[in-house]
Amino acid sequence: IEASLRVANFSKHYQLLAKEFDRTGFSFDVDRQLGGLLYIGDSALDDQDKLEELTNIKASLTTRYSTGKVCRDDAEQDCVELEPGLTRIMSTSRDYEELLWAWKGWRDAVGPSAKEDYVKYVELKNEAAQANDQPDTGAYWRSWYETEDLQGQVERLYEELGPLYLQLHTYVRRKLYDHYGPEKIDITGPIPAHLLGNMWAQTWGNIIDLCIPYPDVPSIDITDALVEQKYTPRLMFERSDDFFTSLGLIEMPELFWEKSMIEKPDDGRKVVCHASAWDFSNGKDFRIKQCTDITTDDFGTVHHEMGHIEYYLQYKDLPLLYRGGANPGFHEAVGDVLALSVTTPKHLYEIGLLPEPLDDPKIDLNYLMITALEKIAFLPFGYLMDQWRWSVFAGDTLPEDYNTKWWELRLKYQGLTPPIERTQDDFDPAAKFHIPNGTPYIRYFISRILQFQFQQAFCEASGHTGPLHQCDIYNSEEAGTKLGDMLKMGSSKPWPDALEAIVGSREMSAKPLIDYFQPLIDWLDQQNKANGDVLGWAAEGSNSNESEAEQLLATFNEEAQVEYAKATEASWAYFTNITDYNQQKS
């Protein structure tokens, strides 16, 4: 807390100095850097007491989340933390009641007690945003993208991608129905939120065993291979480092290996296990903090976090104010785009994690399904997280409606419903790390778009021919050069400049993502039609009986003719004989 306050005062000092300049006529570079000094986040609060209060609240929210645990039968000696315990239950159990215990327990442990802090957090964050010349914190966060219509842009992208999600949702709902039965799954309704292999139902890859198109062909899940080959967290990170150097990019410095925490400490310390990459702003100290598990999922996470470190290394010699992603989504996309190559059957065979090359259309469909459960399933969650916060910060959603609004959005965009009744005494948004930690989330949605644009450009540079989902840019220095040139720009130019440097266009586009998944989209459409399943979901408690709807329309048609004829007759009477009596009747 003391360090945060010290940095806040430092930022405030230089903000005041920067305000003394009239930047008219300054060069683009000097003007851009001085502008960066003016907008300093929470540090802009003038009232030192309020700044200290906000800093303490942020620490309290994060600590509550990081130390949360769920105990069986209130027995303090039989408790499970989120990582790895609850996460493993959510990812591996197929027991409806056990999943419900973990899901509800986590939300009970970290939600209700956070609400009072969060209400005050919103108030103080908005004061800080206004001190940065923005009406509220949502607007301040959106200003980082240097575009007038970020909300319109992401809405357009989501509308393009919505049909993909509907196909996937409908297929997965059918598979859950087959497994859990009609007493648990409404085949036309939303999906209970605890059954999708993830505490927040943000990605669904952990239920691939229920959803795999062709279960009898060789698996491309590498968890068993990682364990059999005695992979350690260190070896997983070394594999990732090898990928970067194969592209001609910068290898991890020795200090990275010395200082990073890539395993959960076994000395009793409590740590924030959520994986993250750290830049210590001195041009030489870069670290990752991750409680790495030896799984396929964490193999991808390792590459994602290493992507952040590579970005730091590439722009470390720029002025400090330029040491950041072109926009927040760029930073997230860099690691993810590499994971698109790393997880291909071709690459896994090349590095010895698959026993044979797997060139089979069925394996291709399985691979696309695995990827879709991570990428497409995430899209509405990535979109709605900040839809909720923007509404809260703008004052459109009041504290008494926090939880109601949360589940309205989960239903509207994800087609999910809570497995048990939720009330305003609950505060379920606080069960997701980025809410108590105050990390904006639309960056992750944007990164899902950008990574496929990047992948298409890198694959073209590498000389790849064939479907985009089969591309592996490993060992392509041509692709590495294109990537490295963009990374070196940091935030020194507006993000459309950086995007144009890679893809030749200044606009985000969903088309490469759609092209990547097109074979799976076509297959899902066939499967859903063959099953007779209807895309979408009926709201809980609504009537989905079409014959009853037809009867309602027939009754309406019959009665409406009578009522509308009477109304028209009254109007006719008035317009052809204007009297007080006829005016009253009309």
Coordinates of C-alpha atoms in Angstrom, one line a residue:
I1 CA 0.0 0.0 0.0
E2 CA 2.8 2.4 0.9
A3 CA 4.5 1.7 -2.5
S4 CA 1.3 2.4 -4.4
L5 CA 0.8 5.7 -2.6
R6 CA 4.4 6.7 -3.3
V7 CA 4.0 6.0 -7.0
A8 CA 0.8 8.0 -7.0
N9 CA 2.5 11.0 -5.5
F10 CA 5.3 10.7 -8.0
S11 CA 2.8 10.6 -10.9
K12 CA 0.9 13.6 -9.6
H13 CA 4.2 15.6 -9.3
Y14 CA 5.0 15.0 -13.0
Q15 CA 1.4 15.6 -14.1
L16 CA 1.5 19.1 -12.6
L17 CA 4.8 19.8 -14.3
A18 CA 3.5 18.5 -17.7
K19 CA 0.4 20.8 -17.3
E20 CA 2.6 23.9 -17.4
F21 CA 3.4 23.3 -21.2
D22 CA 1.4 24.7 -24.1
R23 CA 2.0 21.8 -26.5
T24 CA 0.8 23.7 -29.6
G25 CA 3.5 23.2 -32.3
F26 CA 5.3 20.4 -30.4
S27 CA 6.4 17.4 -32.4
F28 CA 4.1 14.3 -32.4
D29 CA 6.5 12.4 -30.2
V30 CA 6.9 15.1 -27.5
D31 CA 3.2 15.9 -27.5
R32 CA 2.3 12.2 -27.2
Q33 CA 4.6 11.6 -24.2
L34 CA 3.5 14.7 -22.4
G35 CA -0.1 13.6 -23.0
G36 CA 0.8 10.4 -21.3
L37 CA 1.9 12.2 -18.2
L38 CA -1.4 14.0 -17.9
Y39 CA -3.7 11.0 -17.4
I40 CA -2.5 9.1 -14.4
G41 CA -5.4 6.9 -13.2
D42 CA -6.1 6.8 -9.5
S43 CA -3.1 9.1 -8.8
A44 CA -5.2 12.0 -10.1
L45 CA -7.2 12.1 -6.9
D46 CA -6.4 15.4 -5.1
D47 CA -7.6 14.3 -1.7
Q48 CA -4.8 12.2 -0.2
D49 CA -7.2 10.6 2.3
K50 CA -9.4 9.4 -0.5
L51 CA -6.4 8.1 -2.4
E52 CA -5.3 6.1 0.6
E53 CA -8.9 4.8 1.1
L54 CA -9.1 3.7 -2.5
T55 CA -5.7 2.0 -2.2
N56 CA -6.7 0.1 0.9
I57 CA -10.0 -1.0 -0.6
K58 CA -8.3 -2.3 -3.7
A59 CA -5.9 -4.3 -1.5
S60 CA -8.8 -5.6 0.6
L61 CA -10.7 -6.8 -2.5
T62 CA -7.7 -8.5 -3.9
T63 CA -6.7 -10.1 -0.6
R64 CA -10.2 -11.4 0.0
Y65 CA -10.2 -13.1 -3.4
S66 CA -6.7 -14.5 -3.1
T67 CA -7.2 -16.0 0.3
G68 CA -10.7 -17.4 -0.3
K69 CA -11.4 -21.1 0.5
V70 CA -14.3 -23.4 0.6
C71 CA -14.7 -25.8 3.5
R72 CA -16.7 -29.1 3.6
D73 CA -19.3 -29.0 6.3
D74 CA -17.7 -26.0 7.8
A75 CA -14.7 -28.0 8.9
E76 CA -11.8 -25.7 8.9
Q77 CA -9.4 -28.6 8.5
D78 CA -11.0 -29.8 5.3
C79 CA -10.9 -26.7 3.1
V80 CA -10.1 -26.2 -0.6
E81 CA -8.5 -23.1 -2.2
L82 CA -9.3 -21.9 -5.7
E83 CA -5.9 -23.0 -7.1
P84 CA -5.5 -25.8 -7.7
G85 CA -8.3 -27.5 -5.7
L86 CA -11.6 -25.9 -6.8
T87 CA -10.2 -25.4 -10.3
R88 CA -9.5 -29.1 -10.6
I89 CA -13.0 -30.1 -9.3
M90 CA -14.6 -27.7 -11.8
S91 CA -12.5 -29.0 -14.7
T92 CA -12.6 -32.8 -14.0
S93 CA -15.7 -33.7 -12.0
R94 CA -18.9 -34.7 -13.9
D95 CA -20.9 -35.0 -10.7
Y96 CA -23.7 -32.4 -10.8
E97 CA -23.8 -31.9 -7.0
E98 CA -20.1 -31.8 -6.4
L99 CA -19.8 -29.1 -9.1
L100 CA -22.6 -27.2 -7.5
W101 CA -20.8 -27.4 -4.1
A102 CA -17.6 -25.9 -5.5
W103 CA -19.5 -23.3 -7.6
K104 CA -21.7 -22.1 -4.8
G105 CA -19.0 -22.4 -2.1
W106 CA -16.6 -20.1 -4.0
R107 CA -19.2 -17.4 -4.6
D108 CA -20.3 -17.6 -0.9
A109 CA -16.7 -17.3 0.2
V110 CA -15.6 -14.2 -1.8
G111 CA -18.8 -12.5 -3.0
P112 CA -21.2 -11.1 -0.3
S113 CA -18.4 -9.7 1.9
A114 CA -16.9 -7.8 -1.0
K115 CA -20.0 -5.9 -2.0
E116 CA -19.7 -3.0 0.5
D117 CA -16.1 -2.4 -0.5
Y118 CA -17.0 -2.6 -4.2
V119 CA -19.7 0.1 -3.9
K120 CA -17.1 2.5 -2.3
Y121 CA -14.5 1.4 -4.9
V122 CA -16.9 2.5 -7.7
E123 CA -17.5 5.9 -6.1
L124 CA -13.8 6.6 -5.6
K125 CA -12.7 5.2 -9.0
N126 CA -15.2 7.5 -10.6
E127 CA -13.8 10.5 -8.8
A128 CA -10.4 9.6 -10.1
A129 CA -11.7 9.2 -13.6
Q130 CA -13.3 12.7 -13.4
A131 CA -9.9 14.0 -12.3
N132 CA -8.6 12.5 -15.6
D133 CA -11.2 14.5 -17.6
Q134 CA -13.5 11.5 -18.1
P135 CA -17.1 11.2 -16.9
D136 CA -16.6 7.8 -15.2
T137 CA -14.2 4.9 -15.0
G138 CA -15.7 3.0 -17.9
A139 CA -15.1 6.0 -20.1
Y140 CA -11.6 6.4 -18.8
W141 CA -10.7 2.7 -19.6
R142 CA -12.2 3.1 -23.1
S143 CA -10.1 6.2 -23.7
W144 CA -7.0 4.0 -23.7
Y145 CA -8.0 2.8 -27.1
E146 CA -7.8 6.2 -28.7
T147 CA -11.0 5.8 -30.7
E148 CA -14.2 7.6 -30.4
D149 CA -16.5 4.6 -30.9
L150 CA -14.9 1.6 -29.1
Q151 CA -18.3 0.4 -27.9
G152 CA -19.7 0.6 -31.4
Q153 CA -16.7 -1.3 -32.8
V154 CA -16.9 -4.1 -30.3
E155 CA -20.6 -4.4 -30.7
R156 CA -20.2 -4.7 -34.5
L157 CA -17.6 -7.4 -34.0
Y158 CA -19.8 -9.3 -31.5
E159 CA -22.7 -9.2 -33.9
E160 CA -20.6 -10.8 -36.6
L161 CA -19.5 -13.5 -34.2
G162 CA -22.7 -14.2 -32.4
P163 CA -24.0 -16.9 -34.8
L164 CA -20.8 -18.9 -34.3
Y165 CA -21.5 -18.9 -30.5
L166 CA -25.1 -20.0 -31.0
Q167 CA -24.0 -23.0 -33.0
L168 CA -21.5 -24.0 -30.4
H169 CA -23.9 -23.4 -27.5
T170 CA -26.6 -25.5 -29.1
Y171 CA -24.3 -28.4 -29.7
V172 CA -22.8 -28.3 -26.2
R173 CA -26.2 -28.1 -24.6
R174 CA -27.2 -31.3 -26.4
K175 CA -24.1 -33.1 -25.2
L176 CA -24.8 -31.9 -21.6
Y177 CA -28.4 -33.1 -22.0
D178 CA -27.1 -36.5 -23.1
H179 CA -24.9 -36.7 -20.1
Y180 CA -27.0 -35.2 -17.2
G181 CA -30.5 -35.9 -18.6
P182 CA -33.6 -33.8 -19.0
E183 CA -34.1 -33.3 -15.2
K184 CA -30.9 -31.2 -15.2
I185 CA -30.8 -29.7 -18.7
D186 CA -33.6 -28.0 -20.6
I187 CA -32.8 -28.8 -24.2
T188 CA -34.3 -25.4 -25.4
G189 CA -33.2 -23.3 -22.4
P190 CA -30.0 -21.8 -21.0
I191 CA -27.2 -24.0 -19.6
P192 CA -26.6 -24.2 -15.8
A193 CA -23.4 -22.2 -15.3
H194 CA -21.5 -24.8 -13.3
L195 CA -21.4 -27.6 -15.8
L196 CA -18.9 -26.2 -18.4
G197 CA -15.6 -27.2 -16.9
N198 CA -14.6 -23.7 -15.6
M199 CA -15.5 -21.8 -12.4
W200 CA -16.8 -18.9 -14.5
A201 CA -17.9 -20.8 -17.6
Q202 CA -15.7 -18.5 -19.6
T203 CA -14.0 -21.3 -21.5
W204 CA -15.3 -24.8 -22.0
G205 CA -12.3 -26.8 -23.1
N206 CA -12.3 -29.0 -19.9
I207 CA -15.5 -30.7 -21.0
I208 CA -14.0 -31.8 -24.4
D209 CA -14.6 -35.4 -23.2
L210 CA -18.3 -34.8 -23.5
C211 CA -18.1 -32.8 -26.8
I212 CA -15.4 -34.4 -28.9
P213 CA -16.7 -35.0 -32.4
Y214 CA -14.7 -38.2 -33.0
P215 CA -13.7 -39.8 -29.6
D216 CA -12.2 -42.9 -31.2
V217 CA -9.4 -41.2 -33.1
P218 CA -6.1 -40.4 -31.4
S219 CA -6.3 -37.6 -28.8
I220 CA -4.4 -34.4 -29.1
D221 CA -4.6 -33.7 -25.3
I222 CA -1.1 -33.7 -24.1
T223 CA -1.5 -33.8 -20.3
D224 CA -0.6 -37.5 -20.1
A225 CA 2.4 -37.0 -22.4
L226 CA 3.6 -34.1 -20.3
V227 CA 3.4 -36.2 -17.2
E228 CA 4.9 -39.3 -18.8
Q229 CA 7.8 -37.3 -20.2
K230 CA 8.4 -35.8 -16.7
Y231 CA 7.7 -32.2 -17.7
T232 CA 8.2 -29.7 -14.9
P233 CA 7.0 -26.1 -14.9
R234 CA 10.6 -25.0 -15.8
L235 CA 10.7 -27.3 -18.8
M236 CA 7.3 -26.0 -20.0
F237 CA 8.6 -22.5 -19.9
E238 CA 11.8 -23.5 -21.7
R239 CA 9.7 -25.0 -24.5
S240 CA 8.0 -21.7 -24.8
D241 CA 11.3 -19.8 -24.8
D242 CA 12.5 -22.1 -27.6
F243 CA 9.4 -21.2 -29.7
F244 CA 10.3 -17.5 -29.5
T245 CA 13.9 -18.0 -30.3
S246 CA 12.9 -20.1 -33.3
L247 CA 11.3 -17.0 -34.7
G248 CA 14.5 -15.0 -34.3
L249 CA 13.1 -13.2 -31.2
I250 CA 14.7 -12.4 -27.9
E251 CA 15.4 -15.3 -25.5
M252 CA 14.5 -15.0 -21.8
P253 CA 17.4 -13.3 -19.8
E254 CA 18.9 -15.2 -16.9
L255 CA 17.3 -12.7 -14.5
F256 CA 13.9 -13.9 -15.7
W257 CA 14.7 -17.5 -14.6
E258 CA 16.1 -16.4 -11.3
K259 CA 13.3 -14.1 -10.2
S260 CA 10.1 -15.6 -11.7
M261 CA 7.7 -17.7 -9.5
I262 CA 6.5 -20.5 -11.9
E263 CA 5.3 -22.9 -9.2
K264 CA 3.1 -22.5 -6.1
P265 CA 5.4 -22.1 -3.1
D266 CA 5.5 -25.1 -0.7
D267 CA 6.7 -23.0 2.2
G268 CA 3.2 -22.1 3.5
R269 CA 3.2 -18.6 1.9
K270 CA -0.2 -17.3 0.6
V271 CA 0.2 -16.1 -3.0
V272 CA -2.0 -14.7 -5.8
C273 CA -1.9 -17.7 -8.1
H274 CA -3.6 -16.0 -11.0
A275 CA -1.0 -16.2 -13.8
S276 CA 0.5 -12.8 -14.7
A277 CA 3.6 -11.2 -16.3
W278 CA 5.5 -8.4 -14.6
D279 CA 7.6 -5.6 -16.0
F280 CA 9.6 -3.9 -13.3
S281 CA 10.2 -0.8 -15.5
N282 CA 14.0 -0.8 -15.3
G283 CA 14.6 -2.4 -18.7
K284 CA 16.1 -5.6 -17.3
D285 CA 13.8 -7.3 -14.7
F286 CA 10.8 -9.2 -16.2
R287 CA 9.0 -12.0 -14.4
I288 CA 6.1 -14.4 -14.5
K289 CA 4.0 -15.4 -11.5
Q290 CA 2.1 -18.6 -12.1
C291 CA 1.2 -21.7 -10.0
T292 CA 1.8 -23.9 -13.0
D293 CA 0.1 -27.3 -13.3
I294 CA 1.3 -30.0 -15.7
T295 CA -1.7 -29.9 -18.1
T296 CA -2.5 -29.1 -21.6
D297 CA -4.3 -25.9 -20.5
D298 CA -1.3 -24.6 -18.6
F299 CA 1.0 -25.4 -21.5
G300 CA -1.0 -22.8 -23.4
T301 CA -1.1 -20.4 -20.5
V302 CA 2.7 -20.5 -20.3
H303 CA 3.0 -19.4 -23.9
H304 CA 0.4 -16.7 -23.3
E305 CA 2.3 -15.2 -20.4
M306 CA 5.7 -15.6 -22.2
G307 CA 4.2 -13.5 -25.0
H308 CA 3.8 -10.6 -22.5
I309 CA 7.5 -11.0 -21.5
E310 CA 8.6 -11.0 -25.1
Y311 CA 6.6 -7.8 -25.7
Y312 CA 8.4 -6.2 -22.7
L313 CA 11.8 -7.3 -24.0
Q314 CA 11.1 -5.9 -27.5
Y315 CA 10.1 -2.4 -26.3
K316 CA 12.3 -2.1 -23.2
D317 CA 14.6 0.5 -24.8
L318 CA 11.7 2.9 -25.6
P319 CA 11.0 5.9 -23.3
L320 CA 9.0 4.6 -20.3
L321 CA 5.8 6.2 -21.5
Y322 CA 5.9 4.1 -24.6
R323 CA 6.5 0.8 -22.8
G324 CA 3.0 -0.7 -23.3
G325 CA 1.0 -2.5 -25.9
A326 CA -0.3 -0.6 -28.9
N327 CA -3.6 -1.0 -27.1
P328 CA -4.4 -3.3 -24.2
G329 CA -5.8 -6.0 -26.5
F330 CA -2.5 -6.2 -28.4
H331 CA -0.6 -7.4 -25.3
E332 CA -3.1 -10.2 -24.8
A333 CA -3.2 -11.2 -28.5
V334 CA 0.6 -11.7 -28.8
G335 CA 0.8 -14.7 -26.5
D336 CA -2.5 -16.2 -27.8
V337 CA -1.4 -16.0 -31.4
L338 CA 1.6 -18.1 -30.6
A339 CA -0.5 -20.6 -28.8
L340 CA -2.5 -21.1 -32.1
S341 CA 0.7 -22.6 -33.5
V342 CA 1.9 -24.3 -30.4
T343 CA -1.3 -26.4 -29.9
T344 CA -1.6 -27.6 -33.5
P345 CA -1.1 -31.4 -34.0
K346 CA 1.8 -30.6 -36.3
H347 CA 3.7 -28.7 -33.7
L348 CA 3.0 -31.1 -30.8
Y349 CA 4.4 -33.9 -33.0
E350 CA 7.4 -31.8 -33.9
I351 CA 8.3 -31.3 -30.2
G352 CA 7.7 -34.9 -29.2
L353 CA 4.4 -34.5 -27.4
L354 CA 2.4 -36.5 -29.9
P355 CA 3.8 -40.0 -31.0
E356 CA 3.0 -39.6 -34.7
P357 CA 1.9 -37.0 -37.2
L358 CA -1.9 -36.8 -37.3
D359 CA -3.1 -36.0 -40.7
D360 CA -6.8 -36.9 -40.6
P361 CA -9.9 -34.7 -41.2
K362 CA -11.5 -36.2 -38.1
I363 CA -8.6 -35.1 -35.9
D364 CA -8.8 -31.7 -37.6
L365 CA -12.4 -31.4 -36.4
N366 CA -11.5 -32.6 -32.9
Y367 CA -8.7 -29.9 -32.8
L368 CA -11.1 -27.2 -34.0
M369 CA -13.6 -28.2 -31.4
I370 CA -11.0 -28.0 -28.6
T371 CA -9.9 -24.6 -29.9
A372 CA -13.5 -23.4 -30.2
L373 CA -14.3 -24.4 -26.7
E374 CA -11.6 -22.0 -25.6
K375 CA -11.9 -19.2 -28.2
I376 CA -15.5 -19.1 -29.4
A377 CA -17.0 -20.0 -26.0
F378 CA -15.1 -17.1 -24.5
L379 CA -16.4 -14.4 -26.8
P380 CA -19.7 -13.4 -25.0
F381 CA -18.0 -13.6 -21.6
G382 CA -15.2 -11.4 -22.8
Y383 CA -17.8 -9.0 -24.1
L384 CA -20.1 -8.9 -21.1
M385 CA -17.6 -8.5 -18.3
D386 CA -17.1 -4.8 -19.1
Q387 CA -20.6 -4.3 -20.3
W388 CA -21.5 -4.9 -16.6
R389 CA -18.8 -2.6 -15.3
W390 CA -19.4 0.1 -17.8
S391 CA -23.1 0.1 -16.6
V392 CA -22.0 0.2 -13.0
F393 CA -19.5 3.0 -13.4
A394 CA -22.0 5.0 -15.4
G395 CA -24.6 4.8 -12.6
D396 CA -27.0 2.9 -14.8
T397 CA -26.8 -0.2 -12.5
L398 CA -27.2 0.6 -8.8
P399 CA -25.8 -1.5 -6.0
E400 CA -29.1 -3.2 -5.3
D401 CA -29.2 -4.4 -8.9
Y402 CA -25.5 -5.5 -9.2
N403 CA -26.3 -9.2 -9.1
T404 CA -29.5 -9.0 -11.2
K405 CA -27.7 -7.1 -13.9
W406 CA -24.9 -9.6 -13.9
W407 CA -27.2 -12.6 -14.5
E408 CA -29.2 -10.7 -17.0
L409 CA -26.1 -10.3 -19.1
R410 CA -24.9 -13.9 -18.5
L411 CA -28.3 -15.0 -19.9
K412 CA -28.5 -12.6 -22.7
Y413 CA -25.0 -13.1 -24.1
Q414 CA -23.9 -16.6 -22.9
G415 CA -27.2 -18.4 -22.5
L416 CA -26.3 -19.4 -19.0
T417 CA -28.4 -19.5 -15.8
P418 CA -27.3 -19.9 -12.2
P419 CA -27.8 -23.5 -10.9
I420 CA -29.5 -22.2 -7.8
E421 CA -31.4 -19.0 -7.0
R422 CA -29.3 -15.9 -6.6
T423 CA -30.4 -12.8 -4.7
Q424 CA -29.1 -9.3 -4.1
D425 CA -27.4 -10.6 -1.0
D426 CA -25.1 -12.4 -3.4
F427 CA -22.3 -10.6 -5.3
D428 CA -21.3 -13.1 -7.9
P429 CA -19.1 -10.7 -10.1
A430 CA -16.6 -10.7 -7.2
A431 CA -16.0 -14.4 -7.8
K432 CA -14.0 -13.5 -11.0
F433 CA -10.4 -12.2 -10.3
H434 CA -10.6 -9.2 -12.7
I435 CA -13.5 -7.6 -10.9
P436 CA -11.9 -7.3 -7.4
N437 CA -8.5 -6.7 -9.0
G438 CA -9.9 -3.9 -11.1
T439 CA -8.5 -5.2 -14.4
P440 CA -10.4 -4.0 -17.5
Y441 CA -11.6 -7.0 -19.5
I442 CA -12.7 -5.9 -23.0
R443 CA -9.0 -6.3 -23.9
Y444 CA -9.5 -10.1 -23.9
F445 CA -12.4 -9.9 -26.3
I446 CA -10.4 -7.6 -28.6
S447 CA -7.4 -9.9 -28.3
R448 CA -9.6 -12.8 -29.6
I449 CA -10.2 -10.8 -32.7
L450 CA -6.6 -9.6 -33.2
Q451 CA -4.9 -12.9 -32.7
F452 CA -6.6 -14.4 -35.8
Q453 CA -5.8 -11.4 -37.8
F454 CA -2.2 -11.7 -36.7
Q455 CA -2.1 -15.4 -37.3
Q456 CA -3.3 -15.0 -40.9
A457 CA -0.6 -12.4 -41.6
F458 CA 2.2 -14.5 -39.9
C459 CA 1.1 -17.6 -41.8
E460 CA 1.3 -15.7 -45.1
A461 CA 4.7 -14.4 -44.2
S462 CA 5.9 -17.9 -43.3
G463 CA 4.8 -19.3 -46.7
H464 CA 2.1 -21.5 -45.2
T465 CA -0.5 -22.9 -47.7
G466 CA -3.6 -24.7 -46.7
P467 CA -6.3 -24.1 -44.0
L468 CA -5.4 -21.4 -41.4
H469 CA -6.0 -23.8 -38.5
Q470 CA -3.2 -26.1 -39.7
C471 CA -0.6 -23.3 -39.7
D472 CA 2.5 -23.6 -37.4
I473 CA 4.9 -20.6 -37.6
Y474 CA 7.6 -22.4 -35.6
N475 CA 11.1 -21.7 -37.1
S476 CA 9.8 -19.0 -39.4
E477 CA 12.1 -16.0 -39.0
E478 CA 9.9 -14.2 -41.7
A479 CA 6.9 -14.4 -39.3
G480 CA 9.2 -13.5 -36.4
T481 CA 10.4 -10.4 -38.2
K482 CA 6.9 -9.2 -38.8
L483 CA 6.0 -9.8 -35.2
G484 CA 9.2 -8.3 -33.7
D485 CA 8.8 -5.1 -35.8
M486 CA 5.4 -4.5 -34.3
L487 CA 6.4 -5.3 -30.8
K488 CA 9.2 -2.8 -30.9
M489 CA 6.7 0.0 -31.5
G490 CA 5.2 -0.4 -28.0
S491 CA 2.6 2.3 -27.7
S492 CA 4.7 4.9 -29.5
K493 CA 2.1 5.1 -32.3
P494 CA -1.7 4.8 -32.3
W495 CA -2.8 1.2 -32.4
P496 CA -4.1 1.3 -36.0
D497 CA -0.5 2.0 -37.1
A498 CA 0.7 -1.1 -35.3
L499 CA -2.2 -3.2 -36.7
E500 CA -1.4 -2.0 -40.3
A501 CA 2.2 -2.9 -39.8
I502 CA 1.2 -6.6 -39.4
V503 CA -2.0 -7.1 -41.4
G504 CA -2.0 -4.2 -43.9
S505 CA -5.3 -2.8 -42.5
R506 CA -6.2 -0.3 -39.9
E507 CA -9.4 -2.0 -38.8
M508 CA -10.2 -4.9 -36.6
S509 CA -11.9 -7.7 -38.5
A510 CA -13.7 -10.9 -37.4
K511 CA -13.3 -12.5 -40.9
P512 CA -10.0 -14.4 -40.1
L513 CA -11.5 -15.9 -37.0
I514 CA -14.6 -17.0 -39.0
D515 CA -12.4 -18.4 -41.7
Y516 CA -10.3 -20.3 -39.2
F517 CA -13.3 -22.1 -37.7
Q518 CA -15.4 -22.4 -40.9
P519 CA -15.0 -26.2 -41.2
L520 CA -16.3 -26.6 -37.6
I521 CA -19.1 -24.1 -38.1
D522 CA -20.4 -26.1 -41.1
W523 CA -20.1 -29.3 -39.1
L524 CA -22.0 -27.9 -36.1
D525 CA -24.7 -26.6 -38.3
Q526 CA -25.2 -30.1 -39.7
Q527 CA -25.2 -31.7 -36.3
N528 CA -27.7 -29.3 -34.8
K529 CA -30.1 -29.7 -37.7
A530 CA -29.8 -33.5 -37.5
N531 CA -30.6 -33.4 -33.8
G532 CA -33.6 -31.0 -34.5
D533 CA -32.2 -28.5 -32.0
V534 CA -33.2 -24.9 -32.1
L535 CA -30.5 -22.3 -31.9
G536 CA -30.7 -20.0 -28.9
W537 CA -32.4 -20.3 -25.5
A538 CA -35.8 -19.5 -24.0
A539 CA -35.7 -17.4 -20.8
E540 CA -36.3 -19.4 -17.6
G541 CA -40.1 -19.7 -17.0
S542 CA -41.0 -18.8 -20.6
N543 CA -43.2 -21.0 -22.7
S544 CA -41.5 -22.7 -25.7
N545 CA -44.6 -24.7 -26.9
E546 CA -45.1 -23.6 -30.5
S547 CA -48.6 -25.1 -30.8
E548 CA -49.7 -22.9 -27.8
A549 CA -48.1 -19.9 -29.5
E550 CA -50.1 -20.7 -32.7
Q551 CA -53.3 -20.9 -30.7
L552 CA -52.5 -17.5 -29.1
L553 CA -52.1 -15.9 -32.5
A554 CA -55.3 -17.5 -33.8
T555 CA -57.2 -16.1 -30.8
F556 CA -55.6 -12.7 -31.2
N557 CA -56.5 -12.6 -34.9
E558 CA -60.1 -13.4 -34.2
E559 CA -60.6 -10.9 -31.3
A560 CA -58.5 -8.2 -32.8
Q561 CA -60.7 -7.9 -35.9
V562 CA -63.6 -7.1 -33.6
E563 CA -61.7 -4.6 -31.4
Y564 CA -59.9 -2.8 -34.2
A565 CA -63.2 -2.6 -36.2
K566 CA -64.9 -0.9 -33.2
A567 CA -62.0 1.5 -32.8
T568 CA -61.9 2.4 -36.5
E569 CA -65.7 2.9 -36.5
A570 CA -65.4 5.3 -33.6
S571 CA -62.7 7.3 -35.4
W572 CA -64.8 7.4 -38.5
A573 CA -67.8 8.7 -36.6
Y574 CA -65.7 11.6 -35.1
F575 CA -64.0 12.6 -38.4
T576 CA -67.3 12.6 -40.2
N577 CA -69.3 14.3 -37.4
I578 CA -67.1 16.3 -35.0
T579 CA -69.0 16.5 -31.7
D580 CA -67.9 16.3 -28.1
Y581 CA -69.7 13.0 -27.8
N582 CA -67.9 11.5 -30.8
Q583 CA -64.6 12.9 -29.6
Q584 CA -65.0 11.1 -26.3
K585 CA -65.9 7.8 -28.0
S586 CA -63.0 8.0 -30.4

